[in-house]
mmCIF file with all atom_site columns, C-alpha atoms in Angstrom:
data_model
loop_
_atom_site.group_PDB
_atom_site.id
_atom_site.type_symbol
_atom_site.label_atom_id
_atom_site.label_alt_id
_atom_site.label_comp_id
_atom_site.label_asym_id
_atom_site.label_entity_id
_atom_site.label_seq_id
_atom_site.pdbx_PDB_ins_code
_atom_site.Cartn_x
_atom_site.Cartn_y
_atom_site.Cartn_z
_atom_site.occupancy
_atom_site.B_iso_or_equiv
_atom_site.pdbx_formal_charge
_atom_site.auth_seq_id
_atom_site.auth_comp_id
_atom_site.auth_asym_id
_atom_site.auth_atom_id
_atom_site.pdbx_PDB_model_num
ATOM 1   C CA . UNK A 1 1   ? 11.821 22.037  11.483  1.00 49.00 ? 719 UNK A CA 1
ATOM 2   C CA . UNK A 1 2   ? 14.581 20.089  13.168  1.00 52.00 ? 720 UNK A CA 1
ATOM 3   C CA . UNK A 1 3   ? 17.637 21.812  11.673  1.00 51.00 ? 721 UNK A CA 1
ATOM 4   C CA . UNK A 1 4   ? 18.314 23.916  14.823  1.00 55.00 ? 722 UNK A CA 1
ATOM 5   C CA . UNK A 1 5   ? 18.961 20.676  16.746  1.00 71.00 ? 723 UNK A CA 1
ATOM 6   C CA . UNK A 1 6   ? 22.024 20.004  14.561  1.00 76.00 ? 724 UNK A CA 1
ATOM 7   C CA . UNK A 1 7   ? 23.928 23.135  15.601  1.00 79.00 ? 725 UNK A CA 1
ATOM 8   C CA . UNK A 1 8   ? 24.937 26.123  13.529  1.00 80.00 ? 726 UNK A CA 1
ATOM 9   C CA . UNK A 1 9   ? 27.686 24.678  11.329  1.00 87.00 ? 727 UNK A CA 1
ATOM 10  C CA . UNK A 1 10  ? 26.487 24.009  7.792   1.00 88.00 ? 728 UNK A CA 1
ATOM 11  C CA . UNK A 1 11  ? 28.262 20.665  7.580   1.00 90.00 ? 729 UNK A CA 1
ATOM 12  C CA . UNK A 1 12  ? 26.440 19.297  10.640  1.00 91.00 ? 730 UNK A CA 1
ATOM 13  C CA . UNK A 1 13  ? 23.080 20.700  9.601   1.00 89.00 ? 731 UNK A CA 1
ATOM 14  C CA . UNK A 1 14  ? 23.438 18.984  6.224   1.00 90.00 ? 732 UNK A CA 1
ATOM 15  C CA . UNK A 1 15  ? 24.580 15.748  7.891   1.00 92.00 ? 733 UNK A CA 1
ATOM 16  C CA . UNK A 1 16  ? 21.616 15.869  10.256  1.00 92.00 ? 734 UNK A CA 1
ATOM 17  C CA . UNK A 1 17  ? 19.139 16.490  7.473   1.00 91.00 ? 735 UNK A CA 1
ATOM 18  C CA . UNK A 1 18  ? 20.681 13.777  5.299   1.00 93.00 ? 736 UNK A CA 1
ATOM 19  C CA . UNK A 1 19  ? 20.644 11.241  8.172   1.00 93.00 ? 737 UNK A CA 1
ATOM 20  C CA . UNK A 1 20  ? 17.054 12.181  8.989   1.00 92.00 ? 738 UNK A CA 1
ATOM 21  C CA . UNK A 1 21  ? 16.063 11.720  5.353   1.00 93.00 ? 739 UNK A CA 1
ATOM 22  C CA . UNK A 1 22  ? 17.842 8.346   5.147   1.00 92.00 ? 740 UNK A CA 1
ATOM 23  C CA . UNK A 1 23  ? 16.173 7.160   8.367   1.00 92.00 ? 741 UNK A CA 1
ATOM 24  C CA . UNK A 1 24  ? 12.679 8.224   7.309   1.00 91.00 ? 742 UNK A CA 1
ATOM 25  C CA . UNK A 1 25  ? 13.126 6.540   3.934   1.00 91.00 ? 743 UNK A CA 1
ATOM 26  C CA . UNK A 1 26  ? 13.646 3.223   5.708   1.00 90.00 ? 744 UNK A CA 1
ATOM 27  C CA . UNK A 1 27  ? 9.965  3.330   6.634   1.00 85.00 ? 745 UNK A CA 1
ATOM 28  C CA . UNK A 1 28  ? 8.293  5.119   3.728   1.00 84.00 ? 746 UNK A CA 1
ATOM 29  C CA . UNK A 1 29  ? 8.628  5.587   -0.006  1.00 82.00 ? 747 UNK A CA 1
ATOM 30  C CA . UNK A 1 30  ? 11.690 7.325   -1.419  1.00 86.00 ? 748 UNK A CA 1
ATOM 31  C CA . UNK A 1 31  ? 9.629  9.784   -3.455  1.00 86.00 ? 749 UNK A CA 1
ATOM 32  C CA . UNK A 1 32  ? 7.419  10.749  -0.521  1.00 86.00 ? 750 UNK A CA 1
ATOM 33  C CA . UNK A 1 33  ? 10.450 11.156  1.740   1.00 89.00 ? 751 UNK A CA 1
ATOM 34  C CA . UNK A 1 34  ? 12.208 13.407  -0.779  1.00 90.00 ? 752 UNK A CA 1
ATOM 35  C CA . UNK A 1 35  ? 9.107  15.556  -1.313  1.00 89.00 ? 753 UNK A CA 1
ATOM 36  C CA . UNK A 1 36  ? 8.545  15.888  2.434   1.00 88.00 ? 754 UNK A CA 1
ATOM 37  C CA . UNK A 1 37  ? 12.144 16.804  3.236   1.00 90.00 ? 755 UNK A CA 1
ATOM 38  C CA . UNK A 1 38  ? 12.500 19.272  0.349   1.00 91.00 ? 756 UNK A CA 1
ATOM 39  C CA . UNK A 1 39  ? 9.293  20.960  1.531   1.00 89.00 ? 757 UNK A CA 1
ATOM 40  C CA . UNK A 1 40  ? 10.669 20.988  5.074   1.00 87.00 ? 758 UNK A CA 1
ATOM 41  C CA . UNK A 1 41  ? 13.896 22.763  4.087   1.00 88.00 ? 759 UNK A CA 1
ATOM 42  C CA . UNK A 1 42  ? 12.309 25.183  1.615   1.00 88.00 ? 760 UNK A CA 1
ATOM 43  C CA . UNK A 1 43  ? 12.515 28.071  4.136   1.00 85.00 ? 761 UNK A CA 1
ATOM 44  C CA . UNK A 1 44  ? 16.245 27.400  4.338   1.00 85.00 ? 762 UNK A CA 1
ATOM 45  C CA . UNK A 1 45  ? 16.592 27.558  0.527   1.00 85.00 ? 763 UNK A CA 1
ATOM 46  C CA . UNK A 1 46  ? 14.640 30.813  0.487   1.00 85.00 ? 764 UNK A CA 1
ATOM 47  C CA . UNK A 1 47  ? 16.970 32.313  3.085   1.00 87.00 ? 765 UNK A CA 1
ATOM 48  C CA . UNK A 1 48  ? 20.194 31.061  1.473   1.00 87.00 ? 766 UNK A CA 1
ATOM 49  C CA . UNK A 1 49  ? 19.370 31.645  -2.182  1.00 86.00 ? 767 UNK A CA 1
ATOM 50  C CA . UNK A 1 50  ? 19.727 29.333  -5.160  1.00 82.00 ? 768 UNK A CA 1
ATOM 51  C CA . UNK A 1 51  ? 23.432 30.022  -5.684  1.00 87.00 ? 769 UNK A CA 1
ATOM 52  C CA . UNK A 1 52  ? 24.439 29.107  -2.126  1.00 89.00 ? 770 UNK A CA 1
ATOM 53  C CA . UNK A 1 53  ? 26.834 26.168  -1.808  1.00 91.00 ? 771 UNK A CA 1
ATOM 54  C CA . UNK A 1 54  ? 24.797 24.909  1.148   1.00 90.00 ? 772 UNK A CA 1
ATOM 55  C CA . UNK A 1 55  ? 21.622 24.910  -0.968  1.00 90.00 ? 773 UNK A CA 1
ATOM 56  C CA . UNK A 1 56  ? 23.436 22.869  -3.608  1.00 92.00 ? 774 UNK A CA 1
ATOM 57  C CA . UNK A 1 57  ? 24.635 20.358  -1.020  1.00 92.00 ? 775 UNK A CA 1
ATOM 58  C CA . UNK A 1 58  ? 21.107 19.982  0.339   1.00 90.00 ? 776 UNK A CA 1
ATOM 59  C CA . UNK A 1 59  ? 19.544 19.694  -3.114  1.00 91.00 ? 777 UNK A CA 1
ATOM 60  C CA . UNK A 1 60  ? 21.991 16.931  -3.985  1.00 92.00 ? 778 UNK A CA 1
ATOM 61  C CA . UNK A 1 61  ? 22.051 15.261  -0.580  1.00 92.00 ? 779 UNK A CA 1
ATOM 62  C CA . UNK A 1 62  ? 18.380 15.126  0.325   1.00 91.00 ? 780 UNK A CA 1
ATOM 63  C CA . UNK A 1 63  ? 17.101 13.420  -2.861  1.00 91.00 ? 781 UNK A CA 1
ATOM 64  C CA . UNK A 1 64  ? 20.002 10.932  -2.840  1.00 91.00 ? 782 UNK A CA 1
ATOM 65  C CA . UNK A 1 65  ? 19.488 9.872   0.768   1.00 88.00 ? 783 UNK A CA 1
ATOM 66  C CA . UNK A 1 66  ? 16.152 8.089   0.363   1.00 89.00 ? 784 UNK A CA 1
ATOM 67  C CA . UNK A 1 67  ? 17.713 5.826   -2.256  1.00 89.00 ? 785 UNK A CA 1
ATOM 68  C CA . UNK A 1 68  ? 20.583 5.022   0.064   1.00 92.00 ? 786 UNK A CA 1
ATOM 69  C CA . UNK A 1 69  ? 18.494 4.937   3.250   1.00 91.00 ? 787 UNK A CA 1
ATOM 70  C CA . UNK A 1 70  ? 15.912 2.752   1.555   1.00 91.00 ? 788 UNK A CA 1
ATOM 71  C CA . UNK A 1 71  ? 18.460 -0.056  1.520   1.00 93.00 ? 789 UNK A CA 1
ATOM 72  C CA . UNK A 1 72  ? 18.197 -0.273  5.309   1.00 94.00 ? 790 UNK A CA 1
ATOM 73  C CA . UNK A 1 73  ? 14.909 -2.176  5.496   1.00 92.00 ? 791 UNK A CA 1
ATOM 74  C CA . UNK A 1 74  ? 12.887 -4.486  3.304   1.00 91.00 ? 792 UNK A CA 1
ATOM 75  C CA . UNK A 1 75  ? 10.098 -1.926  2.937   1.00 86.00 ? 793 UNK A CA 1
ATOM 76  C CA . UNK A 1 76  ? 12.464 1.017   2.434   1.00 88.00 ? 794 UNK A CA 1
ATOM 77  C CA . UNK A 1 77  ? 12.500 0.516   -1.311  1.00 87.00 ? 795 UNK A CA 1
ATOM 78  C CA . UNK A 1 78  ? 10.258 -1.512  -3.625  1.00 86.00 ? 796 UNK A CA 1
ATOM 79  C CA . UNK A 1 79  ? 13.159 -3.527  -5.136  1.00 89.00 ? 797 UNK A CA 1
ATOM 80  C CA . UNK A 1 80  ? 14.019 -4.793  -1.644  1.00 91.00 ? 798 UNK A CA 1
ATOM 81  C CA . UNK A 1 81  ? 10.536 -6.262  -1.168  1.00 88.00 ? 799 UNK A CA 1
ATOM 82  C CA . UNK A 1 82  ? 10.599 -7.734  -4.673  1.00 90.00 ? 800 UNK A CA 1
ATOM 83  C CA . UNK A 1 83  ? 13.964 -9.369  -3.965  1.00 91.00 ? 801 UNK A CA 1
ATOM 84  C CA . UNK A 1 84  ? 12.760 -10.833 -0.655  1.00 91.00 ? 802 UNK A CA 1
ATOM 85  C CA . UNK A 1 85  ? 9.592  -12.115 -2.314  1.00 88.00 ? 803 UNK A CA 1
ATOM 86  C CA . UNK A 1 86  ? 11.599 -13.696 -5.136  1.00 90.00 ? 804 UNK A CA 1
ATOM 87  C CA . UNK A 1 87  ? 13.985 -15.319 -2.662  1.00 92.00 ? 805 UNK A CA 1
ATOM 88  C CA . UNK A 1 88  ? 11.055 -16.687 -0.652  1.00 88.00 ? 806 UNK A CA 1
ATOM 89  C CA . UNK A 1 89  ? 9.712  -18.146 -3.886  1.00 88.00 ? 807 UNK A CA 1
ATOM 90  C CA . UNK A 1 90  ? 12.856 -20.280 -4.209  1.00 93.00 ? 808 UNK A CA 1
ATOM 91  C CA . UNK A 1 91  ? 12.960 -21.218 -0.533  1.00 92.00 ? 809 UNK A CA 1
ATOM 92  C CA . UNK A 1 92  ? 15.339 -18.610 0.899   1.00 93.00 ? 810 UNK A CA 1
ATOM 93  C CA . UNK A 1 93  ? 13.713 -16.766 3.804   1.00 89.00 ? 811 UNK A CA 1
ATOM 94  C CA . UNK A 1 94  ? 15.084 -13.407 4.925   1.00 91.00 ? 812 UNK A CA 1
ATOM 95  C CA . UNK A 1 95  ? 13.445 -11.812 7.960   1.00 90.00 ? 813 UNK A CA 1
ATOM 96  C CA . UNK A 1 96  ? 12.994 -8.103  8.474   1.00 88.00 ? 814 UNK A CA 1
ATOM 97  C CA . UNK A 1 97  ? 15.624 -8.108  11.237  1.00 91.00 ? 815 UNK A CA 1
ATOM 98  C CA . UNK A 1 98  ? 18.136 -10.100 9.160   1.00 93.00 ? 816 UNK A CA 1
ATOM 99  C CA . UNK A 1 99  ? 17.821 -7.529  6.360   1.00 94.00 ? 817 UNK A CA 1
ATOM 100 C CA . UNK A 1 100 ? 18.258 -4.653  8.830   1.00 93.00 ? 818 UNK A CA 1
ATOM 101 C CA . UNK A 1 101 ? 21.406 -6.156  10.360  1.00 95.00 ? 819 UNK A CA 1
ATOM 102 C CA . UNK A 1 102 ? 23.139 -5.769  6.988   1.00 95.00 ? 820 UNK A CA 1
ATOM 103 C CA . UNK A 1 103 ? 21.116 -2.944  5.429   1.00 95.00 ? 821 UNK A CA 1
ATOM 104 C CA . UNK A 1 104 ? 21.215 -0.280  8.145   1.00 95.00 ? 822 UNK A CA 1
ATOM 105 C CA . UNK A 1 105 ? 25.002 -0.199  8.631   1.00 96.00 ? 823 UNK A CA 1
ATOM 106 C CA . UNK A 1 106 ? 25.530 -0.119  4.858   1.00 96.00 ? 824 UNK A CA 1
ATOM 107 C CA . UNK A 1 107 ? 22.963 2.687   4.449   1.00 94.00 ? 825 UNK A CA 1
ATOM 108 C CA . UNK A 1 108 ? 24.507 4.827   7.182   1.00 94.00 ? 826 UNK A CA 1
ATOM 109 C CA . UNK A 1 109 ? 28.063 4.217   5.993   1.00 96.00 ? 827 UNK A CA 1
ATOM 110 C CA . UNK A 1 110 ? 27.121 5.263   2.449   1.00 95.00 ? 828 UNK A CA 1
ATOM 111 C CA . UNK A 1 111 ? 25.279 8.297   3.833   1.00 95.00 ? 829 UNK A CA 1
ATOM 112 C CA . UNK A 1 112 ? 28.395 9.392   5.744   1.00 95.00 ? 830 UNK A CA 1
ATOM 113 C CA . UNK A 1 113 ? 30.599 8.865   2.700   1.00 96.00 ? 831 UNK A CA 1
ATOM 114 C CA . UNK A 1 114 ? 28.291 10.841  0.406   1.00 95.00 ? 832 UNK A CA 1
ATOM 115 C CA . UNK A 1 115 ? 27.993 13.638  2.997   1.00 95.00 ? 833 UNK A CA 1
ATOM 116 C CA . UNK A 1 116 ? 31.776 13.868  3.311   1.00 95.00 ? 834 UNK A CA 1
ATOM 117 C CA . UNK A 1 117 ? 32.178 14.037  -0.480  1.00 95.00 ? 835 UNK A CA 1
ATOM 118 C CA . UNK A 1 118 ? 29.618 16.875  -0.680  1.00 94.00 ? 836 UNK A CA 1
ATOM 119 C CA . UNK A 1 119 ? 31.245 18.794  2.206   1.00 93.00 ? 837 UNK A CA 1
ATOM 120 C CA . UNK A 1 120 ? 34.658 18.586  0.530   1.00 94.00 ? 838 UNK A CA 1
ATOM 121 C CA . UNK A 1 121 ? 33.390 19.300  -2.994  1.00 93.00 ? 839 UNK A CA 1
ATOM 122 C CA . UNK A 1 122 ? 31.313 22.346  -2.020  1.00 93.00 ? 840 UNK A CA 1
ATOM 123 C CA . UNK A 1 123 ? 33.682 23.534  0.736   1.00 91.00 ? 841 UNK A CA 1
ATOM 124 C CA . UNK A 1 124 ? 31.063 24.099  3.437   1.00 89.00 ? 842 UNK A CA 1
ATOM 125 C CA . UNK A 1 125 ? 33.094 22.745  6.365   1.00 80.00 ? 843 UNK A CA 1
ATOM 126 C CA . UNK A 1 126 ? 33.741 26.146  7.972   1.00 81.00 ? 844 UNK A CA 1
ATOM 127 C CA . UNK A 1 127 ? 30.418 27.825  7.106   1.00 82.00 ? 845 UNK A CA 1
ATOM 128 C CA . UNK A 1 128 ? 27.928 28.737  9.814   1.00 79.00 ? 846 UNK A CA 1
ATOM 129 C CA . UNK A 1 129 ? 24.192 29.134  9.402   1.00 77.00 ? 847 UNK A CA 1
ATOM 130 C CA . UNK A 1 130 ? 21.904 31.355  11.381  1.00 70.00 ? 848 UNK A CA 1
ATOM 131 C CA . UNK A 1 131 ? 18.586 29.612  11.770  1.00 68.00 ? 849 UNK A CA 1
ATOM 132 C CA . UNK A 1 132 ? 16.976 32.369  13.829  1.00 68.00 ? 850 UNK A CA 1
ATOM 133 C CA . UNK A 1 133 ? 14.455 33.048  11.056  1.00 60.00 ? 851 UNK A CA 1
ATOM 134 C CA . UNK A 1 134 ? 12.902 29.634  11.776  1.00 59.00 ? 852 UNK A CA 1
ATOM 135 C CA . UNK A 1 135 ? 11.763 30.706  15.238  1.00 64.00 ? 853 UNK A CA 1
ATOM 136 C CA . UNK A 1 136 ? 8.220  31.927  14.725  1.00 60.00 ? 854 UNK A CA 1
ATOM 137 C CA . UNK A 1 137 ? 6.266  32.490  17.918  1.00 57.00 ? 855 UNK A CA 1
ATOM 138 C CA . UNK A 1 138 ? 2.817  33.319  16.641  1.00 59.00 ? 856 UNK A CA 1
ATOM 139 C CA . UNK A 1 139 ? -0.455 33.001  18.576  1.00 58.00 ? 857 UNK A CA 1
ATOM 140 C CA . UNK A 1 140 ? -1.715 30.529  15.968  1.00 60.00 ? 858 UNK A CA 1
ATOM 141 C CA . UNK A 1 141 ? 0.999  28.064  16.949  1.00 63.00 ? 859 UNK A CA 1
ATOM 142 C CA . UNK A 1 142 ? -0.260 27.936  20.526  1.00 65.00 ? 860 UNK A CA 1
ATOM 143 C CA . UNK A 1 143 ? -3.836 27.442  19.317  1.00 66.00 ? 861 UNK A CA 1
ATOM 144 C CA . UNK A 1 144 ? -2.915 24.350  17.294  1.00 71.00 ? 862 UNK A CA 1
ATOM 145 C CA . UNK A 1 145 ? -0.287 22.996  19.681  1.00 76.00 ? 863 UNK A CA 1
ATOM 146 C CA . UNK A 1 146 ? -2.581 20.528  21.473  1.00 80.00 ? 864 UNK A CA 1
ATOM 147 C CA . UNK A 1 147 ? -4.111 19.267  18.218  1.00 82.00 ? 865 UNK A CA 1
ATOM 148 C CA . UNK A 1 148 ? -0.626 18.799  16.760  1.00 79.00 ? 866 UNK A CA 1
ATOM 149 C CA . UNK A 1 149 ? 0.446  16.776  19.806  1.00 83.00 ? 867 UNK A CA 1
ATOM 150 C CA . UNK A 1 150 ? -2.515 14.437  19.362  1.00 86.00 ? 868 UNK A CA 1
ATOM 151 C CA . UNK A 1 151 ? -1.790 13.987  15.656  1.00 83.00 ? 869 UNK A CA 1
ATOM 152 C CA . UNK A 1 152 ? 1.877  13.300  16.337  1.00 81.00 ? 870 UNK A CA 1
ATOM 153 C CA . UNK A 1 153 ? 0.968  10.683  18.945  1.00 87.00 ? 871 UNK A CA 1
ATOM 154 C CA . UNK A 1 154 ? -1.404 8.943   16.531  1.00 87.00 ? 872 UNK A CA 1
ATOM 155 C CA . UNK A 1 155 ? 1.266  8.841   13.807  1.00 81.00 ? 873 UNK A CA 1
ATOM 156 C CA . UNK A 1 156 ? 3.873  7.522   16.253  1.00 82.00 ? 874 UNK A CA 1
ATOM 157 C CA . UNK A 1 157 ? 1.517  4.813   17.539  1.00 87.00 ? 875 UNK A CA 1
ATOM 158 C CA . UNK A 1 158 ? 0.679  3.656   14.009  1.00 84.00 ? 876 UNK A CA 1
ATOM 159 C CA . UNK A 1 159 ? 4.360  3.688   12.986  1.00 77.00 ? 877 UNK A CA 1
ATOM 160 C CA . UNK A 1 160 ? 5.449  1.851   16.151  1.00 82.00 ? 878 UNK A CA 1
ATOM 161 C CA . UNK A 1 161 ? 2.750  -0.804  15.705  1.00 83.00 ? 879 UNK A CA 1
ATOM 162 C CA . UNK A 1 162 ? 3.639  -1.294  12.036  1.00 77.00 ? 880 UNK A CA 1
ATOM 163 C CA . UNK A 1 163 ? 7.357  -1.520  12.808  1.00 77.00 ? 881 UNK A CA 1
ATOM 164 C CA . UNK A 1 164 ? 6.696  -3.975  15.639  1.00 81.00 ? 882 UNK A CA 1
ATOM 165 C CA . UNK A 1 165 ? 4.690  -6.206  13.286  1.00 79.00 ? 883 UNK A CA 1
ATOM 166 C CA . UNK A 1 166 ? 7.446  -6.054  10.656  1.00 76.00 ? 884 UNK A CA 1
ATOM 167 C CA . UNK A 1 167 ? 10.146 -6.853  13.207  1.00 78.00 ? 885 UNK A CA 1
ATOM 168 C CA . UNK A 1 168 ? 8.176  -9.805  14.580  1.00 83.00 ? 886 UNK A CA 1
ATOM 169 C CA . UNK A 1 169 ? 7.099  -11.137 11.176  1.00 76.00 ? 887 UNK A CA 1
ATOM 170 C CA . UNK A 1 170 ? 9.029  -14.360 11.716  1.00 77.00 ? 888 UNK A CA 1
ATOM 171 C CA . UNK A 1 171 ? 6.853  -15.120 14.773  1.00 83.00 ? 889 UNK A CA 1
ATOM 172 C CA . UNK A 1 172 ? 3.545  -13.538 13.728  1.00 79.00 ? 890 UNK A CA 1
ATOM 173 C CA . UNK A 1 173 ? 3.778  -15.030 10.219  1.00 76.00 ? 891 UNK A CA 1
ATOM 174 C CA . UNK A 1 174 ? 2.620  -11.709 8.738   1.00 72.00 ? 892 UNK A CA 1
ATOM 175 C CA . UNK A 1 175 ? 4.599  -11.412 5.488   1.00 69.00 ? 893 UNK A CA 1
ATOM 176 C CA . UNK A 1 176 ? 6.775  -8.343  5.021   1.00 66.00 ? 894 UNK A CA 1
ATOM 177 C CA . UNK A 1 177 ? 6.854  -8.931  1.271   1.00 60.00 ? 895 UNK A CA 1
ATOM 178 C CA . UNK A 1 178 ? 4.320  -10.844 -0.739  1.00 52.00 ? 896 UNK A CA 1
ATOM 179 C CA . UNK A 1 179 ? 5.854  -13.618 -2.749  1.00 48.00 ? 897 UNK A CA 1
ATOM 180 C CA . UNK A 1 180 ? 2.949  -13.943 -5.166  1.00 45.00 ? 898 UNK A CA 1
ATOM 181 C CA . UNK A 1 181 ? 4.491  -11.647 -7.838  1.00 47.00 ? 899 UNK A CA 1
ATOM 182 C CA . UNK A 1 182 ? 7.814  -13.446 -7.463  1.00 45.00 ? 900 UNK A CA 1
ATOM 183 C CA . UNK A 1 183 ? 6.029  -16.772 -7.722  1.00 44.00 ? 901 UNK A CA 1
ATOM 184 C CA . UNK A 1 184 ? 4.543  -15.701 -11.054 1.00 46.00 ? 902 UNK A CA 1
ATOM 185 C CA . UNK A 1 185 ? 7.971  -14.677 -12.336 1.00 49.00 ? 903 UNK A CA 1
ATOM 186 C CA . UNK A 1 186 ? 9.624  -17.940 -11.339 1.00 49.00 ? 904 UNK A CA 1
ATOM 187 C CA . UNK A 1 187 ? 6.953  -20.343 -12.595 1.00 46.00 ? 905 UNK A CA 1
#
């Protein structure tokens, strides 16, 4: 879990988790991102309890972030790809990079605004969290450490290759969004 990297103040832990969720959702489906992140923070919910203000902020913030973060790239949300395909069908070409130039700043600005609203509404600005319970040094972890490193490398290589192909779609001519469905709608 990456929450310890965001410090011990609840507001920064929630910001970090919300930014992480928004960033991941730029590359994968909103539903999958939400499910993954909720599962990731479940130990935190267990520790805090269901009535905790921090739990409420996370349960509102994490599911909302993929929808906002998904605006950052063409593949971040299905409607983005549909829109690009429809625009290509009428002769307007938008590259992956052109979408990102507008989409990423908007997504991060909206993420910051939503985070600030949640921090003010649920008054978690001054709260601290102890994340010591997340440190689990078991012998099983060492046994699987090398296998986990290999798996992580494979995932990173596949993601980097995919992202590189998306970013260079204007030169490789590999379409980011298929225009066939849009073509059917427009003709």
